Amino acid sequence: MAKQKKKTKKRLRLGRLVISLTLAVALFGGLIFGGTKVWRMLMPVISQIGNDETTAPINTLSHQKEVEQIKKKNALDQADVTGFSDRELRDCFFSTDLDDKLKQRLVNMGWTEANIAPEQLAYLRVLYRDFDNNTVIGEIMVNKEIAAAVQEVFFDLYIHKYQIGKMILADAYGTRISESYADNNTVGLCFGLTADNQADFHARGYAIDINPLYNPLIKDNGNSLSVFPMEGQLYLDRTVNYNHFINENDYAVTAFRNAGFNWRGAVAGLNDYKHFEWGAIPANVAPVEPEPASTQENTQPSEETPMEQAPIVDEPVYNEPIEDGTQVVDPSYPMEDSNSYPLEEGVNPNYGDEPIVDDPLANEPIY
């Protein structure tokens, strides 16, 4: 009898061992399987936390309804994109053909048939961050050929938290394009500019000007400087480290160059810090020949034109002479910060110690 009990106990112990091992293997396998699934879920979140180039956390919830609501908002409206994935943010950047309403807005800003056919243009809606870092809806018109590239540029600027002051079509200012620039309004297609402002690129939709008030065109005329917009004379001193100044190291320069644009801020003697233009206007697009500002005349609507023509308003002209001892001051900084400087005789304040060269104007002063 004793031997039978020992055999029974051994069998019980062996059975328990087999069961324990089976449970251990199942538990270990379950941990591996579950851990793998959890890791796959966490990896995108972990990678995004360490990525400065993304703006929204990974979220499995759909925001398609919110995206559609944003698409219906007006330009300058703020948008709440909390929790949006990058794909959902990207859906807020889109372009359309010009409908009748947009064509009339085109007329209101000074368009004529001599400029470009509306069918060659695209209306873009984008998101941008304003100077308070709010997400705002912007609008711009460009040539269809570069519409996709422009959308990508502004998406790139948005996810890099680049700040833009304002971004609406120039028709809000009628044909007074200088007022749009003075209001720091970022524009693409526009009319009424001079050759120095690359009028042909803008009138064909191949150029974009970013934050133009803080980044004006500064032209060296020899004994004077021409500035456009005229209010931009407050920002002549480009050595000041101002938040919204565009220089060689500014991210906007990087983003636009990556997309195939040229920046004209580095053109000596004709620095247009705000201006980005497509590589070249196609040969089949005739350039615009802008009239000198002093000889432009208001035009009357043409009976042969299918859309009513808006009169062209003369662009104001400003030319500030450089005098010995004149102070050029950036109003954003107090005088005690020593951000003003005297203009020495024969020295150009914009180009360091380079002497002023007697270079007569080819056109009227910018404004």
PDB file of N, CA, C and O in Angstrom, residues 177-178 181 187-204 206-209 212 215-219 226-230 264 270-277 281 288 290-291 293 315-318 363-367:
ATOM      1  N   ILE A 177      -3.135  99.044 -54.004  1.00  0.00           N
ATOM      2  CA  ILE A 177      -2.267  97.949 -53.594  1.00  0.00           C
ATOM      3  C   ILE A 177      -1.279  98.375 -52.520  1.00  0.00           C
ATOM      4  O   ILE A 177      -0.888  97.575 -51.658  1.00  0.00           O
ATOM      5  N   SER A 178      -0.873  99.650 -52.511  1.00  0.00           N
ATOM      6  CA  SER A 178       0.065 100.112 -51.487  1.00  0.00           C
ATOM      7  C   SER A 178      -0.544 100.004 -50.095  1.00  0.00           C
ATOM      8  O   SER A 178       0.171  99.765 -49.114  1.00  0.00           O
ATOM      9  N   TYR A 181      -0.058  96.461 -48.779  1.00  0.00           N
ATOM     10  CA  TYR A 181       1.304  96.244 -48.295  1.00  0.00           C
ATOM     11  C   TYR A 181       1.525  96.953 -46.969  1.00  0.00           C
ATOM     12  O   TYR A 181       2.176  96.417 -46.064  1.00  0.00           O
ATOM     13  N   VAL A 187       0.451  88.646 -49.934  1.00  0.00           N
ATOM     14  CA  VAL A 187      -0.309  88.502 -51.173  1.00  0.00           C
ATOM     15  C   VAL A 187       0.476  87.710 -52.206  1.00  0.00           C
ATOM     16  O   VAL A 187       1.692  87.579 -52.125  1.00  0.00           O
ATOM     17  N   GLY A 188      -0.259  87.208 -53.184  1.00  0.00           N
ATOM     18  CA  GLY A 188       0.337  86.565 -54.351  1.00  0.00           C
ATOM     19  C   GLY A 188      -0.020  87.376 -55.576  1.00  0.00           C
ATOM     20  O   GLY A 188       0.633  88.370 -55.893  1.00  0.00           O
ATOM     21  N   LEU A 189      -1.093  86.978 -56.261  1.00  0.00           N
ATOM     22  CA  LEU A 189      -1.556  87.721 -57.431  1.00  0.00           C
ATOM     23  C   LEU A 189      -2.004  89.115 -57.017  1.00  0.00           C
ATOM     24  O   LEU A 189      -2.802  89.274 -56.089  1.00  0.00           O
ATOM     25  N   CYS A 190      -1.492  90.143 -57.681  1.00  0.00           N
ATOM     26  CA  CYS A 190      -1.929  91.516 -57.438  1.00  0.00           C
ATOM     27  C   CYS A 190      -1.475  92.383 -58.610  1.00  0.00           C
ATOM     28  O   CYS A 190      -0.666  91.963 -59.444  1.00  0.00           O
ATOM     29  N   PHE A 191      -2.018  93.589 -58.665  1.00  0.00           N
ATOM     30  CA  PHE A 191      -1.782  94.469 -59.813  1.00  0.00           C
ATOM     31  C   PHE A 191      -1.416  95.878 -59.326  1.00  0.00           C
ATOM     32  O   PHE A 191      -1.602  96.215 -58.167  1.00  0.00           O
ATOM     33  N   GLY A 192      -0.895  96.683 -60.254  1.00  0.00           N
ATOM     34  CA  GLY A 192      -0.578  98.066 -59.942  1.00  0.00           C
ATOM     35  C   GLY A 192       0.812  98.291 -59.394  1.00  0.00           C
ATOM     36  O   GLY A 192       1.129  99.393 -58.960  1.00  0.00           O
ATOM     37  N   LEU A 193       1.662  97.264 -59.396  1.00  0.00           N
ATOM     38  CA  LEU A 193       3.023  97.418 -58.905  1.00  0.00           C
ATOM     39  C   LEU A 193       3.942  97.939 -60.004  1.00  0.00           C
ATOM     40  O   LEU A 193       3.582  97.940 -61.183  1.00  0.00           O
ATOM     41  N   THR A 194       5.126  98.372 -59.624  1.00  0.00           N
ATOM     42  CA  THR A 194       6.122  98.835 -60.593  1.00  0.00           C
ATOM     43  C   THR A 194       7.048  97.686 -60.987  1.00  0.00           C
ATOM     44  O   THR A 194       7.001  96.596 -60.401  1.00  0.00           O
ATOM     45  N   ALA A 195       7.895  97.937 -61.962  1.00  0.00           N
ATOM     46  CA  ALA A 195       8.841  96.919 -62.419  1.00  0.00           C
ATOM     47  C   ALA A 195       9.797  96.513 -61.305  1.00  0.00           C
ATOM     48  O   ALA A 195      10.196  95.348 -61.208  1.00  0.00           O
ATOM     49  N   ASP A 196      10.177  97.453 -60.435  1.00  0.00           N
ATOM     50  CA  ASP A 196      11.075  97.138 -59.327  1.00  0.00           C
ATOM     51  C   ASP A 196      10.454  96.111 -58.382  1.00  0.00           C
ATOM     52  O   ASP A 196      11.160  95.336 -57.741  1.00  0.00           O
ATOM     53  N   ASN A 197       9.141  96.125 -58.300  1.00  0.00           N
ATOM     54  CA  ASN A 197       8.423  95.169 -57.459  1.00  0.00           C
ATOM     55  C   ASN A 197       8.030  93.913 -58.224  1.00  0.00           C
ATOM     56  O   ASN A 197       7.144  93.167 -57.784  1.00  0.00           O
ATOM     57  N   GLN A 198       8.679  93.687 -59.376  1.00  0.00           N
ATOM     58  CA  GLN A 198       8.411  92.488 -60.177  1.00  0.00           C
ATOM     59  C   GLN A 198       6.931  92.389 -60.549  1.00  0.00           C
ATOM     60  O   GLN A 198       6.263  91.379 -60.315  1.00  0.00           O
ATOM     61  N   ALA A 199       6.416  93.466 -61.152  1.00  0.00           N
ATOM     62  CA  ALA A 199       4.994  93.551 -61.495  1.00  0.00           C
ATOM     63  C   ALA A 199       4.544  92.387 -62.371  1.00  0.00           C
ATOM     64  O   ALA A 199       3.434  91.881 -62.210  1.00  0.00           O
ATOM     65  N   ASP A 200       5.392  91.956 -63.303  1.00  0.00           N
ATOM     66  CA  ASP A 200       4.985  90.884 -64.209  1.00  0.00           C
ATOM     67  C   ASP A 200       4.779  89.566 -63.469  1.00  0.00           C
ATOM     68  O   ASP A 200       3.833  88.831 -63.740  1.00  0.00           O
ATOM     69  N   PHE A 201       5.654  89.239 -62.510  1.00  0.00           N
ATOM     70  CA  PHE A 201       5.492  88.009 -61.743  1.00  0.00           C
ATOM     71  C   PHE A 201       4.211  88.034 -60.919  1.00  0.00           C
ATOM     72  O   PHE A 201       3.500  87.031 -60.834  1.00  0.00           O
ATOM     73  N   HIS A 202       3.911  89.166 -60.310  1.00  0.00           N
ATOM     74  CA  HIS A 202       2.711  89.261 -59.476  1.00  0.00           C
ATOM     75  C   HIS A 202       1.439  89.245 -60.322  1.00  0.00           C
ATOM     76  O   HIS A 202       0.449  88.615 -59.954  1.00  0.00           O
ATOM     77  N   ALA A 203       1.448  89.942 -61.452  1.00  0.00           N
ATOM     78  CA  ALA A 203       0.248  90.018 -62.286  1.00  0.00           C
ATOM     79  C   ALA A 203      -0.051  88.703 -62.991  1.00  0.00           C
ATOM     80  O   ALA A 203      -1.159  88.524 -63.501  1.00  0.00           O
ATOM     81  N   ARG A 204       0.916  87.778 -63.027  1.00  0.00           N
ATOM     82  CA  ARG A 204       0.714  86.464 -63.628  1.00  0.00           C
ATOM     83  C   ARG A 204       0.560  85.377 -62.566  1.00  0.00           C
ATOM     84  O   ARG A 204       0.352  84.214 -62.895  1.00  0.00           O
ATOM     85  N   TYR A 206       2.882  84.405 -60.205  1.00  0.00           N
ATOM     86  CA  TYR A 206       4.092  83.618 -59.976  1.00  0.00           C
ATOM     87  C   TYR A 206       4.954  84.171 -58.846  1.00  0.00           C
ATOM     88  O   TYR A 206       6.128  83.823 -58.738  1.00  0.00           O
ATOM     89  N   ALA A 207       4.395  85.037 -57.995  1.00  0.00           N
ATOM     90  CA  ALA A 207       5.181  85.617 -56.904  1.00  0.00           C
ATOM     91  C   ALA A 207       4.325  85.753 -55.656  1.00  0.00           C
ATOM     92  O   ALA A 207       3.100  85.876 -55.725  1.00  0.00           O
ATOM     93  N   ILE A 208       4.986  85.743 -54.508  1.00  0.00           N
ATOM     94  CA  ILE A 208       4.334  85.902 -53.213  1.00  0.00           C
ATOM     95  C   ILE A 208       5.186  86.825 -52.359  1.00  0.00           C
ATOM     96  O   ILE A 208       6.409  86.686 -52.300  1.00  0.00           O
ATOM     97  N   ASP A 209       4.532  87.778 -51.700  1.00  0.00           N
ATOM     98  CA  ASP A 209       5.208  88.696 -50.787  1.00  0.00           C
ATOM     99  C   ASP A 209       4.740  88.400 -49.364  1.00  0.00           C
ATOM    100  O   ASP A 209       3.549  88.459 -49.075  1.00  0.00           O
ATOM    101  N   PRO A 212       4.943  92.068 -45.790  1.00  0.00           N
ATOM    102  CA  PRO A 212       5.616  93.128 -46.545  1.00  0.00           C
ATOM    103  C   PRO A 212       5.929  94.393 -45.763  1.00  0.00           C
ATOM    104  O   PRO A 212       6.863  95.105 -46.134  1.00  0.00           O
ATOM    105  N   ASN A 215       9.211  93.799 -44.159  1.00  0.00           N
ATOM    106  CA  ASN A 215      10.227  93.348 -45.120  1.00  0.00           C
ATOM    107  C   ASN A 215      10.065  94.074 -46.451  1.00  0.00           C
ATOM    108  O   ASN A 215       9.782  93.465 -47.481  1.00  0.00           O
ATOM    109  N   PRO A 216      10.245  95.392 -46.445  1.00  0.00           N
ATOM    110  CA  PRO A 216       9.976  96.178 -47.656  1.00  0.00           C
ATOM    111  C   PRO A 216      11.041  96.009 -48.723  1.00  0.00           C
ATOM    112  O   PRO A 216      12.106  95.433 -48.482  1.00  0.00           O
ATOM    113  N   LEU A 217      10.710  96.516 -49.913  1.00  0.00           N
ATOM    114  CA  LEU A 217      11.717  96.651 -50.960  1.00  0.00           C
ATOM    115  C   LEU A 217      12.516  97.915 -50.664  1.00  0.00           C
ATOM    116  O   LEU A 217      11.938  98.978 -50.436  1.00  0.00           O
ATOM    117  N   ILE A 218      13.825  97.803 -50.640  1.00  0.00           N
ATOM    118  CA  ILE A 218      14.698  98.947 -50.374  1.00  0.00           C
ATOM    119  C   ILE A 218      15.628  99.110 -51.562  1.00  0.00           C
ATOM    120  O   ILE A 218      16.459  98.249 -51.844  1.00  0.00           O
ATOM    121  N   LYS A 219      15.467 100.230 -52.276  1.00  0.00           N
ATOM    122  CA  LYS A 219      16.257 100.473 -53.483  1.00  0.00           C
ATOM    123  C   LYS A 219      17.243 101.597 -53.253  1.00  0.00           C
ATOM    124  O   LYS A 219      16.880 102.682 -52.788  1.00  0.00           O
ATOM    125  N   SER A 226      14.720 104.421 -51.943  1.00  0.00           N
ATOM    126  CA  SER A 226      13.293 104.285 -52.198  1.00  0.00           C
ATOM    127  C   SER A 226      12.809 103.042 -51.464  1.00  0.00           C
ATOM    128  O   SER A 226      13.461 102.005 -51.507  1.00  0.00           O
ATOM    129  N   VAL A 227      11.676 103.157 -50.801  1.00  0.00           N
ATOM    130  CA  VAL A 227      11.161 102.069 -49.982  1.00  0.00           C
ATOM    131  C   VAL A 227       9.703 101.814 -50.333  1.00  0.00           C
ATOM    132  O   VAL A 227       8.916 102.744 -50.494  1.00  0.00           O
ATOM    133  N   PHE A 228       9.357 100.542 -50.453  1.00  0.00           N
ATOM    134  CA  PHE A 228       7.957 100.168 -50.682  1.00  0.00           C
ATOM    135  C   PHE A 228       7.621  98.965 -49.806  1.00  0.00           C
ATOM    136  O   PHE A 228       8.334  97.964 -49.831  1.00  0.00           O
ATOM    137  N   PRO A 229       6.540  99.083 -49.006  1.00  0.00           N
ATOM    138  CA  PRO A 229       5.663 100.242 -48.866  1.00  0.00           C
ATOM    139  C   PRO A 229       6.345 101.357 -48.086  1.00  0.00           C
ATOM    140  O   PRO A 229       7.300 101.103 -47.362  1.00  0.00           O
ATOM    141  N   MET A 230       5.827 102.557 -48.207  1.00  0.00           N
ATOM    142  CA  MET A 230       6.487 103.707 -47.590  1.00  0.00           C
ATOM    143  C   MET A 230       6.576 103.564 -46.081  1.00  0.00           C
ATOM    144  O   MET A 230       7.542 104.009 -45.459  1.00  0.00           O
ATOM    145  N   ARG A 264      14.399  87.454 -53.379  1.00  0.00           N
ATOM    146  CA  ARG A 264      15.080  88.637 -53.897  1.00  0.00           C
ATOM    147  C   ARG A 264      15.613  89.553 -52.793  1.00  0.00           C
ATOM    148  O   ARG A 264      16.019  90.683 -53.049  1.00  0.00           O
ATOM    149  N   LEU A 270      18.875  96.463 -54.616  1.00  0.00           N
ATOM    150  CA  LEU A 270      17.440  96.353 -54.870  1.00  0.00           C
ATOM    151  C   LEU A 270      16.905  95.197 -54.014  1.00  0.00           C
ATOM    152  O   LEU A 270      16.324  94.244 -54.495  1.00  0.00           O
ATOM    153  N   ASN A 271      17.134  95.312 -52.702  1.00  0.00           N
ATOM    154  CA  ASN A 271      16.767  94.253 -51.772  1.00  0.00           C
ATOM    155  C   ASN A 271      15.260  94.243 -51.555  1.00  0.00           C
ATOM    156  O   ASN A 271      14.692  95.171 -50.993  1.00  0.00           O
ATOM    157  N   ASP A 272      14.619  93.175 -51.993  1.00  0.00           N
ATOM    158  CA  ASP A 272      13.172  93.028 -51.804  1.00  0.00           C
ATOM    159  C   ASP A 272      12.965  91.868 -50.829  1.00  0.00           C
ATOM    160  O   ASP A 272      12.750  90.725 -51.220  1.00  0.00           O
ATOM    161  N   TYR A 273      13.023  92.192 -49.544  1.00  0.00           N
ATOM    162  CA  TYR A 273      13.045  91.166 -48.505  1.00  0.00           C
ATOM    163  C   TYR A 273      11.761  90.354 -48.437  1.00  0.00           C
ATOM    164  O   TYR A 273      11.766  89.205 -48.006  1.00  0.00           O
ATOM    165  N   LYS A 274      10.652  90.917 -48.862  1.00  0.00           N
ATOM    166  CA  LYS A 274       9.353  90.251 -48.768  1.00  0.00           C
ATOM    167  C   LYS A 274       9.092  89.292 -49.913  1.00  0.00           C
ATOM    168  O   LYS A 274       8.175  88.480 -49.837  1.00  0.00           O
ATOM    169  N   HIS A 275       9.869  89.363 -50.992  1.00  0.00           N
ATOM    170  CA  HIS A 275       9.478  88.826 -52.287  1.00  0.00           C
ATOM    171  C   HIS A 275      10.072  87.456 -52.597  1.00  0.00           C
ATOM    172  O   HIS A 275      11.287  87.248 -52.556  1.00  0.00           O
ATOM    173  N   PHE A 276       9.171  86.506 -52.949  1.00  0.00           N
ATOM    174  CA  PHE A 276       9.564  85.186 -53.433  1.00  0.00           C
ATOM    175  C   PHE A 276       8.889  84.963 -54.779  1.00  0.00           C
ATOM    176  O   PHE A 276       7.687  85.191 -54.919  1.00  0.00           O
ATOM    177  N   GLU A 277       9.640  84.540 -55.767  1.00  0.00           N
ATOM    178  CA  GLU A 277       9.079  84.342 -57.103  1.00  0.00           C
ATOM    179  C   GLU A 277       9.467  82.977 -57.656  1.00  0.00           C
ATOM    180  O   GLU A 277      10.522  82.425 -57.335  1.00  0.00           O
ATOM    181  N   ILE A 281       8.824  82.777 -65.426  1.00  0.00           N
ATOM    182  CA  ILE A 281       7.504  82.767 -66.046  1.00  0.00           C
ATOM    183  C   ILE A 281       7.610  81.995 -67.354  1.00  0.00           C
ATOM    184  O   ILE A 281       8.533  82.222 -68.136  1.00  0.00           O
ATOM    185  N   VAL A 288       4.007  91.450 -68.237  1.00  0.00           N
ATOM    186  CA  VAL A 288       3.247  92.687 -68.093  1.00  0.00           C
ATOM    187  C   VAL A 288       4.211  93.853 -68.216  1.00  0.00           C
ATOM    188  O   VAL A 288       5.314  93.818 -67.691  1.00  0.00           O
ATOM    189  N   PRO A 290       4.416  97.330 -66.958  1.00  0.00           N
ATOM    190  CA  PRO A 290       3.794  98.348 -66.123  1.00  0.00           C
ATOM    191  C   PRO A 290       4.177  99.751 -66.569  1.00  0.00           C
ATOM    192  O   PRO A 290       5.325  99.997 -66.971  1.00  0.00           O
ATOM    193  N   GLU A 291       3.239 100.664 -66.516  1.00  0.00           N
ATOM    194  CA  GLU A 291       3.529 102.051 -66.843  1.00  0.00           C
ATOM    195  C   GLU A 291       4.214 102.701 -65.661  1.00  0.00           C
ATOM    196  O   GLU A 291       3.991 102.321 -64.510  1.00  0.00           O
ATOM    197  N   ALA A 293       4.894 105.066 -62.587  1.00  0.00           N
ATOM    198  CA  ALA A 293       3.872 105.520 -61.651  1.00  0.00           C
ATOM    199  C   ALA A 293       3.369 106.923 -61.966  1.00  0.00           C
ATOM    200  O   ALA A 293       2.217 107.253 -61.747  1.00  0.00           O
ATOM    201  N   GLU A 315      -0.188 104.625 -57.798  1.00  0.00           N
ATOM    202  CA  GLU A 315       0.499 104.221 -56.594  1.00  0.00           C
ATOM    203  C   GLU A 315       1.292 105.405 -56.071  1.00  0.00           C
ATOM    204  O   GLU A 315       2.040 106.048 -56.800  1.00  0.00           O
ATOM    205  N   PRO A 316       1.143 105.765 -54.786  1.00  0.00           N
ATOM    206  CA  PRO A 316       1.838 106.941 -54.271  1.00  0.00           C
ATOM    207  C   PRO A 316       3.343 106.775 -54.353  1.00  0.00           C
ATOM    208  O   PRO A 316       3.871 105.665 -54.278  1.00  0.00           O
ATOM    209  N   VAL A 317       4.034 107.859 -54.501  1.00  0.00           N
ATOM    210  CA  VAL A 317       5.488 107.862 -54.667  1.00  0.00           C
ATOM    211  C   VAL A 317       6.122 108.525 -53.467  1.00  0.00           C
ATOM    212  O   VAL A 317       5.678 109.557 -52.996  1.00  0.00           O
ATOM    213  N   TYR A 318       7.145 107.889 -52.931  1.00  0.00           N
ATOM    214  CA  TYR A 318       7.853 108.446 -51.796  1.00  0.00           C
ATOM    215  C   TYR A 318       9.343 108.272 -52.024  1.00  0.00           C
ATOM    216  O   TYR A 318       9.785 107.216 -52.453  1.00  0.00           O
ATOM    217  N   ASN A 363      13.240 103.884 -63.228  1.00  0.00           N
ATOM    218  CA  ASN A 363      11.812 104.195 -63.134  1.00  0.00           C
ATOM    219  C   ASN A 363      11.609 105.253 -62.053  1.00  0.00           C
ATOM    220  O   ASN A 363      12.551 105.719 -61.431  1.00  0.00           O
ATOM    221  N   GLU A 364      10.356 105.588 -61.854  1.00  0.00           N
ATOM    222  CA  GLU A 364      10.028 106.483 -60.760  1.00  0.00           C
ATOM    223  C   GLU A 364      10.369 105.789 -59.435  1.00  0.00           C
ATOM    224  O   GLU A 364      10.438 104.574 -59.359  1.00  0.00           O
ATOM    225  N   PRO A 365      10.562 106.570 -58.359  1.00  0.00           N
ATOM    226  CA  PRO A 365      10.768 105.941 -57.043  1.00  0.00           C
ATOM    227  C   PRO A 365       9.613 104.999 -56.722  1.00  0.00           C
ATOM    228  O   PRO A 365       8.518 105.141 -57.240  1.00  0.00           O
ATOM    229  N   ILE A 366       9.856 104.079 -55.826  1.00  0.00           N
ATOM    230  CA  ILE A 366       8.897 103.005 -55.560  1.00  0.00           C
ATOM    231  C   ILE A 366       7.566 103.539 -55.075  1.00  0.00           C
ATOM    232  O   ILE A 366       6.515 103.091 -55.473  1.00  0.00           O
ATOM    233  N   TYR A 367       7.561 104.494 -54.183  1.00  0.00           N
ATOM    234  CA  TYR A 367       6.287 104.983 -53.699  1.00  0.00           C
ATOM    235  C   TYR A 367       6.366 106.437 -53.301  1.00  0.00           C
ATOM    236  O   TYR A 367       7.422 106.966 -53.077  1.00  0.00           O
TER     237      TYR A 367
END
